[in-house]
Structures are given as C-alpha cells and as structure tokens.
Amino acid sequence: MNKQNFYGFLQKQILWIIGLTLIPGLAYIALGWMNDVVMPALIWYGLVIMVSLWGWQIYKDFQLEEMGVDELKTWYQKLTLFFYIIFGLWTLIFLLYAGEVENKLHYIAIFTQIGASVVASTLLFSDRKLFLPVLLILMLPLTVYFLLIGEFYGDVLSVFSLIFFGVLIYSSDNSYNLLQKNYYQAQHDALTGLYNRRYFVNYMDHVIKRVQFSKKCAYLLLIDLDHFKTINDSLGHELGDKVLKKVTKRIKDYCEDTHMIARLGGDEFTIVSNELYESENCQDIAYTFSKELLKIMKEPYVIDHHHLYISASIGVNSVGNASTQARQFIKEADIAMYQAKAQGRDGIILFNDELAKQVAYHLEIERILYFALEHNEIKLSYQPQLDREQKIIGCEVLVRWDSPEFGSVSPGEFIAIAEKTGLIVELGNHIIAEAFKTLQSWDKKGLELKQFSINISVRQFLHSSFLNEVNQLSEKYLNEDTRKKIIFEVTETILIEDMYRVILIINKLKHLGFSFSMDDFGTGYSSLSSLREMPIDELKIDRSFVSHLGERESDELMITTILSMAKIFNLKTVAEGIEMEEQFKFLLENGCDIFQGYYFSKPLSKDDFELFYTKNFSEVITT
C-alpha cells in the first residue's frame, strides 16, 4: 500500500476512535452514577481523556510533507501505542463492570466489549500489526470471563466468543489482503514488482513538499538501457523481460533500502533518494551514486546461455530548486538522460543551468520553427558534385534557415527539433517541392545534371503520406528524364526500422524512376547483409572519415574498405567533406566515383550554382 496513503488513512481513524470512546464513555459514568459505582467510571474516563488528548496531539503531529522516513516511523510507533492503550482502556472498563451482576451492568460491559471489537476490526483492518493485537486485547478477556462463569451456558458463550473472534479476524484479514492487492496492482509494475509511473509521480509530489519545507535537496535518476530494442528484436521479448528482471534485481540489491525505485515503462527506470542533503553536496553525492550503479549494471548478464553486455544512459536532477511540479523534475532528468544518449550513451549527465539554457533555446527554436515556413525563411542551397575529371555532374540539396531572431540556425539543430515535434513531414515536403521546382527550372535552362540528391529524414520516409506526396510532386514538376536524376539520401539509422517496410517503400519509388543513396555510411548500423538486402544505388562516405585522411590509418582503411564493398555490390560511391587536394587524390586513386566538398565549392544559392555550372562547363570544354 502507498505509505503516504497508509499513514494518512490511519491518521483519520484517530478522530473516529477518540469520538467512539469519549461519547459512549459518558454512558458508563451515567450508569455508574445511577448504580452507586461511579468512581471507577470517573477514574477510567479521566484516563480516556488523557489518552485522547495524546491521540489528538499525534493526529496534529502528522505533517506528511515535513516528515522524513525516520520521522514517519517514529510517528507510526506512537500511533500504534495509542491504539493499544485506548482499546486496552475498553478492556479495563469491561473488567471493572463485568462483576456488577446485581446491577445488570455486566451486560453493558459485555456488549460494549463486543462493540469495541467490531469497531477495531472495521477501522484498523488496513494494518495487520494493529488489528490482530487489538482484537486479542478485546476478545481474550471476554472469552476468559465466559469460562469463569462455571456454567454450561458460559462454556457455550466462550466457544461462541472464540468463533466471533475468528470471524472478525477472517473479515479483517480478507479486507486487508484485498486492500493490499488492489493497492499493489495500482502502484506496482507487473513484470518487475517495482513501483510504477503513477506511484512515482505521487511520490515525487511528496518529496518536493519535503525538500521545500526542509530547504534541503534530494536527487532523482532517470535510467534508460542502451540498445535494449536490439535485444528484444534479436533474442525475443521473453528474454528481454528476463533481462529487465535481472536489471531490477541489481538495482534493488544496490539501493532498495535507501532509495525509491520505479519502472516507468519499457526499459526506463527511475530512482529517488530517501535522504535529504545540503544543496551544495547533492549533485556530487548523486553523481558518485550513479557512477557506482552504472558500474554494477554493466557487469555481464548470463541469461538462457546468452552472455549480454548492457550499458545505460543516466540523467540526474536535483529536487530542490525553484520548480514545484513533479513532472518538471522528471522532464529535466529526461532531458539529461537523452543528452547522455546523444553523447554516445553509457554515461551520466547532470541537469544544470547550462543544460537548462540549452533546453530553453531549443524550445524557442521549436516555437518559431512553426512559423519559418509561413514566413519563407527556409531556403535551399546546392553543393556541387563532381566526377573523376572534376566535371560537375550533380549536386546535393541542403536546407538553410536564416531566422530573424537567431540568425543562421544550424540544420543539425532545427532538423533534429523538427523530427522530434513531427514538423519534419511538413518541412520535408517543402524541401522536396522546392528541390523539384529547381531541377525543373534547370532542365529547361539546359543544365545537364546526371543526379540531384535530396536528403530524406527517416521519420518523413516512414510517414504514411510520404509515397503519395512524392508521387504528386513528381507528377507536378518532373518528367520521366528528370525523375531518373533524383537520388533520395537516407541515413543508416533507417536500418533499425522494419526492414520489410523500408524495402517496400524504396522499391515503389524506384519503380517510378527514383534512385537511393545510403548517407553517412560506416558510422553506425552498416553491415554486409544490409547492403545485400537494401535496393540502393549509391554509398556516401561520411565526412568524418574524409576529414581525418592522412592523420589516422584506420580512417584510410575504412574508406578503402567501403570503396571495395561498393564495387562488390555494384554501387556508385560519393565522398563528402573534401577540403584538401591530398584527400581528393587519395579518394581518386582508390576508385571513388563522385566528389563533394569545399575543395571544389561551398553550398551555393540557385543562381550561384548556375554560374558555377557555366564556369565549370566552359573550363572542361577548354581543357
């Protein structure tokens, strides 16, 4: 059961029990007065008032947002003692009046003792540690009393009281088990047994109130397993579930007693510290804790004869700054975690002011990007592509954004934001339409290009409208000849998607005359099997390899390997990012087909490209 709800529920029972003790207790005083045995009732009622005042203080002392784990335990111990004492007082008045047979007060004593037992089983059923001892305190003296009568009916009543005691225990225990089951299912993850997202958000609200009251700090970790999807896809979801259970066990063994652990869904976990720290030490403590946890999680896993090596990306946030919303802290930790992924995974990132400013900047970029298309701020430029004789044969379409507010915004920034927000579909369609119009214009002007490369985002490529949009735009702006010049460039990340669906889309577009290039080849997901299966026409060597030519032998080997693989699969090769003559010569000598980079030309506007083409064409004719 949610501990906060559990303690809150028991706190409410204090007032009920005080009221159900003080009000009926007055009847004992009245009956005692009427039968000349008022002194025991007055003494007893005085004790009830004292204990009730203590109970009222316990009720007021419960300030959940201000109490830590140890303080809650101490409060619960006082509460338990209060319930034992106040129900013990009911047994005391029973014993005091049970002997008043002549005045018939023993009937009242028996009835109220039974009533107190019903009250205890009804109000305290949420805690087995309470209702079991309390029912013993109330029912055991009643059973003994019936036995001491010494008559047959007394023995029968004793047996009946034991049966009634068993019924109360059974009823309370059933209610307790049902309550615990319902709360457990509502607040725990079915697979791992950890707390779920719902409990975690509620718990965070409590932690925030605690740190605001204490002026101290707690920390929050958001953990995402790296490449877990690959395990599910390659080894099956059943084994993936076993991995999650193993990860859960390692986390629990490391910090279950000192932290709250929850599974948010999939392969995402979160951990919140129980203890509060001084703000200046909080992040250091969190980082040390995270570093050790990551080390433990990365130890090899042996599951169903598979040896698995799993890393994780961890985002850390301090709970104690100006924010007051649990979801805000979670979002900030999530941002830090994704930053860890962006930096190569298997790492820890602390959310800080610098990252917060970066996030604010991206949010503002996201906001104004929606209006960039409407205000005609998105422009295209064209970087020439040359053959082995340095004759211009094509170009790559590049997108540029000159924002009135931020100036020139890097495509690496706004394209990623567009993909995240879904605006990439609209932006991508705009780029394709403008590029098609440019090619149409150049074809009419007699610019004889062999290829015209356009980058396609994976999210745009897999969108349901992509095929239809390309088909409509090509019918509007292209003819059969110009359509054959179009090369759609897709990145290697497309290989982690549904391969059957990817190949189906590519083949449909190739049937219309379009060609495909694998961009940034060799940087992530490439393999011989993917080259064999993917119906592509061209490989594009990533600039990261080209830029280090002459510096690292490994990059030279990588490039020669890619060029050899391309020949095996009968694919054209394009090298981008060429900035020096030595790079061009190396690529030329090793059989590269097409070249692109600042060594030849920077990306050009439409008009400047036409001038560059004319100049290049005349130079080739002259030579």
Tab-separated table of N, CA and C in Angstrom, residues 380-382 385 395-399 427-439 451-457 460-461 466 470 473 478 482-483 485-491 514-517 519 538 540:
chain	number	residue	atom	x	y	z
A	380	LEU	N	16.934	26.802	-49.723
A	380	LEU	CA	17.739	25.676	-50.173
A	380	LEU	C	19.037	26.179	-50.786
A	381	SER	N	20.085	25.417	-50.564
A	381	SER	CA	21.350	25.664	-51.260
A	381	SER	C	21.788	24.349	-51.898
A	382	TYR	N	22.753	24.454	-52.796
A	382	TYR	CA	23.095	23.297	-53.629
A	382	TYR	C	24.611	23.158	-53.672
A	385	GLN	N	28.512	18.369	-57.041
A	385	GLN	CA	29.157	17.060	-57.014
A	385	GLN	C	29.877	16.879	-58.353
A	395	CYS	N	24.407	17.629	-57.786
A	395	CYS	CA	24.519	18.420	-56.557
A	395	CYS	C	23.724	17.751	-55.449
A	396	GLU	N	24.019	18.158	-54.224
A	396	GLU	CA	23.221	17.749	-53.069
A	396	GLU	C	22.430	18.954	-52.589
A	397	VAL	N	21.143	18.755	-52.368
A	397	VAL	CA	20.281	19.827	-51.868
A	397	VAL	C	20.450	19.935	-50.362
A	398	LEU	N	20.783	21.109	-49.885
A	398	LEU	CA	20.965	21.352	-48.457
A	398	LEU	C	19.988	22.434	-48.007
A	399	VAL	N	19.478	22.295	-46.802
A	399	VAL	CA	18.485	23.238	-46.303
A	399	VAL	C	19.144	24.231	-45.358
A	427	LEU	N	8.062	20.112	-43.244
A	427	LEU	CA	9.323	20.704	-43.691
A	427	LEU	C	9.917	19.894	-44.840
A	428	GLY	N	9.895	18.563	-44.700
A	428	GLY	CA	10.445	17.706	-45.745
A	428	GLY	C	9.692	17.837	-47.053
A	429	ASN	N	8.387	17.938	-46.991
A	429	ASN	CA	7.588	18.111	-48.211
A	429	ASN	C	7.919	19.440	-48.897
A	430	HIS	N	8.129	20.477	-48.069
A	430	HIS	CA	8.508	21.784	-48.624
A	430	HIS	C	9.854	21.689	-49.346
A	431	ILE	N	10.812	20.991	-48.728
A	431	ILE	CA	12.147	20.842	-49.331
A	431	ILE	C	12.055	20.084	-50.656
A	432	ILE	N	11.302	18.993	-50.660
A	432	ILE	CA	11.160	18.200	-51.890
A	432	ILE	C	10.518	19.039	-52.989
A	433	ALA	N	9.444	19.760	-52.639
A	433	ALA	CA	8.745	20.571	-53.640
A	433	ALA	C	9.675	21.636	-54.229
A	434	GLU	N	10.417	22.354	-53.367
A	434	GLU	CA	11.321	23.396	-53.841
A	434	GLU	C	12.462	22.803	-54.669
A	435	ALA	N	12.959	21.636	-54.241
A	435	ALA	CA	14.039	20.995	-54.991
A	435	ALA	C	13.557	20.545	-56.369
A	436	PHE	N	12.372	19.959	-56.424
A	436	PHE	CA	11.812	19.526	-57.714
A	436	PHE	C	11.635	20.723	-58.654
A	437	LYS	N	11.162	21.850	-58.088
A	437	LYS	CA	10.972	23.051	-58.915
A	437	LYS	C	12.312	23.555	-59.464
A	438	THR	N	13.348	23.480	-58.636
A	438	THR	CA	14.677	23.909	-59.090
A	438	THR	C	15.179	23.017	-60.223
A	439	LEU	N	15.047	21.698	-60.043
A	439	LEU	CA	15.501	20.783	-61.089
A	439	LEU	C	14.727	21.011	-62.387
A	451	GLN	N	22.654	13.718	-61.706
A	451	GLN	CA	21.987	13.350	-60.456
A	451	GLN	C	21.709	14.584	-59.612
A	452	PHE	N	20.715	14.423	-58.766
A	452	PHE	CA	20.217	15.541	-57.957
A	452	PHE	C	19.791	14.941	-56.610
A	453	SER	N	20.644	15.067	-55.570
A	453	SER	CA	20.457	14.348	-54.303
A	453	SER	C	19.666	15.160	-53.291
A	454	ILE	N	18.673	14.525	-52.691
A	454	ILE	CA	17.818	15.169	-51.679
A	454	ILE	C	17.812	14.295	-50.427
A	455	ASN	N	18.139	14.890	-49.275
A	455	ASN	CA	18.127	14.148	-48.002
A	455	ASN	C	16.698	13.931	-47.517
A	456	ILE	N	16.425	12.712	-47.049
A	456	ILE	CA	15.110	12.364	-46.523
A	456	ILE	C	15.249	11.884	-45.088
A	457	SER	N	14.532	12.516	-44.189
A	457	SER	CA	14.511	12.079	-42.789
A	457	SER	C	13.830	10.715	-42.670
A	460	GLN	N	10.219	11.122	-41.889
A	460	GLN	CA	9.452	11.521	-43.072
A	460	GLN	C	9.283	10.337	-44.013
A	461	PHE	N	10.357	9.575	-44.197
A	461	PHE	CA	10.348	8.426	-45.102
A	461	PHE	C	9.275	7.412	-44.698
A	466	PHE	N	4.148	9.828	-47.230
A	466	PHE	CA	5.370	10.089	-47.987
A	466	PHE	C	5.256	9.659	-49.455
A	470	VAL	N	5.352	12.349	-52.619
A	470	VAL	CA	6.409	12.328	-53.632
A	470	VAL	C	5.818	12.125	-55.020
A	473	LEU	N	4.074	15.401	-56.206
A	473	LEU	CA	5.034	16.450	-56.543
A	473	LEU	C	5.815	16.114	-57.811
A	478	LEU	N	8.117	17.145	-62.431
A	478	LEU	CA	9.139	16.360	-63.102
A	478	LEU	C	8.587	15.632	-64.314
A	482	THR	N	13.865	13.797	-65.810
A	482	THR	CA	14.306	14.451	-64.570
A	482	THR	C	14.053	13.576	-63.346
A	483	ARG	N	13.013	12.762	-63.398
A	483	ARG	CA	12.728	11.871	-62.273
A	483	ARG	C	13.871	10.877	-62.060
A	485	LYS	N	16.921	11.444	-62.422
A	485	LYS	CA	18.092	12.121	-61.853
A	485	LYS	C	18.017	12.237	-60.328
A	486	ILE	N	16.810	12.110	-59.804
A	486	ILE	CA	16.617	12.293	-58.353
A	486	ILE	C	17.206	11.115	-57.592
A	487	ILE	N	18.031	11.441	-56.600
A	487	ILE	CA	18.552	10.429	-55.667
A	487	ILE	C	18.128	10.839	-54.257
A	488	PHE	N	17.337	10.005	-53.606
A	488	PHE	CA	16.943	10.255	-52.222
A	488	PHE	C	18.016	9.674	-51.300
A	489	GLU	N	18.569	10.521	-50.438
A	489	GLU	CA	19.583	10.068	-49.492
A	489	GLU	C	18.932	9.743	-48.147
A	490	VAL	N	19.148	8.519	-47.673
A	490	VAL	CA	18.662	8.104	-46.355
A	490	VAL	C	19.864	7.699	-45.514
A	491	THR	N	19.769	7.921	-44.203
A	491	THR	CA	20.890	7.595	-43.317
A	491	THR	C	20.813	6.152	-42.852
A	514	PHE	N	13.022	6.848	-59.359
A	514	PHE	CA	13.927	7.446	-58.382
A	514	PHE	C	15.028	6.468	-57.984
A	515	SER	N	16.150	7.023	-57.507
A	515	SER	CA	17.260	6.211	-57.006
A	515	SER	C	17.490	6.523	-55.529
A	516	PHE	N	18.321	5.677	-54.880
A	516	PHE	CA	18.553	5.845	-53.450
A	516	PHE	C	20.033	5.749	-53.114
A	517	SER	N	20.431	6.566	-52.143
A	517	SER	CA	21.807	6.578	-51.652
A	517	SER	C	21.798	6.361	-50.143
A	519	ASP	N	23.412	7.457	-46.959
A	519	ASP	CA	24.216	8.570	-46.470
A	519	ASP	C	24.936	8.177	-45.183
A	538	GLU	N	23.751	3.807	-54.396
A	538	GLU	CA	24.934	4.624	-54.123
A	538	GLU	C	25.285	4.566	-52.644
A	540	LYS	N	27.469	6.768	-49.715
A	540	LYS	CA	28.084	8.069	-49.474
A	540	LYS	C	29.004	7.967	-48.265
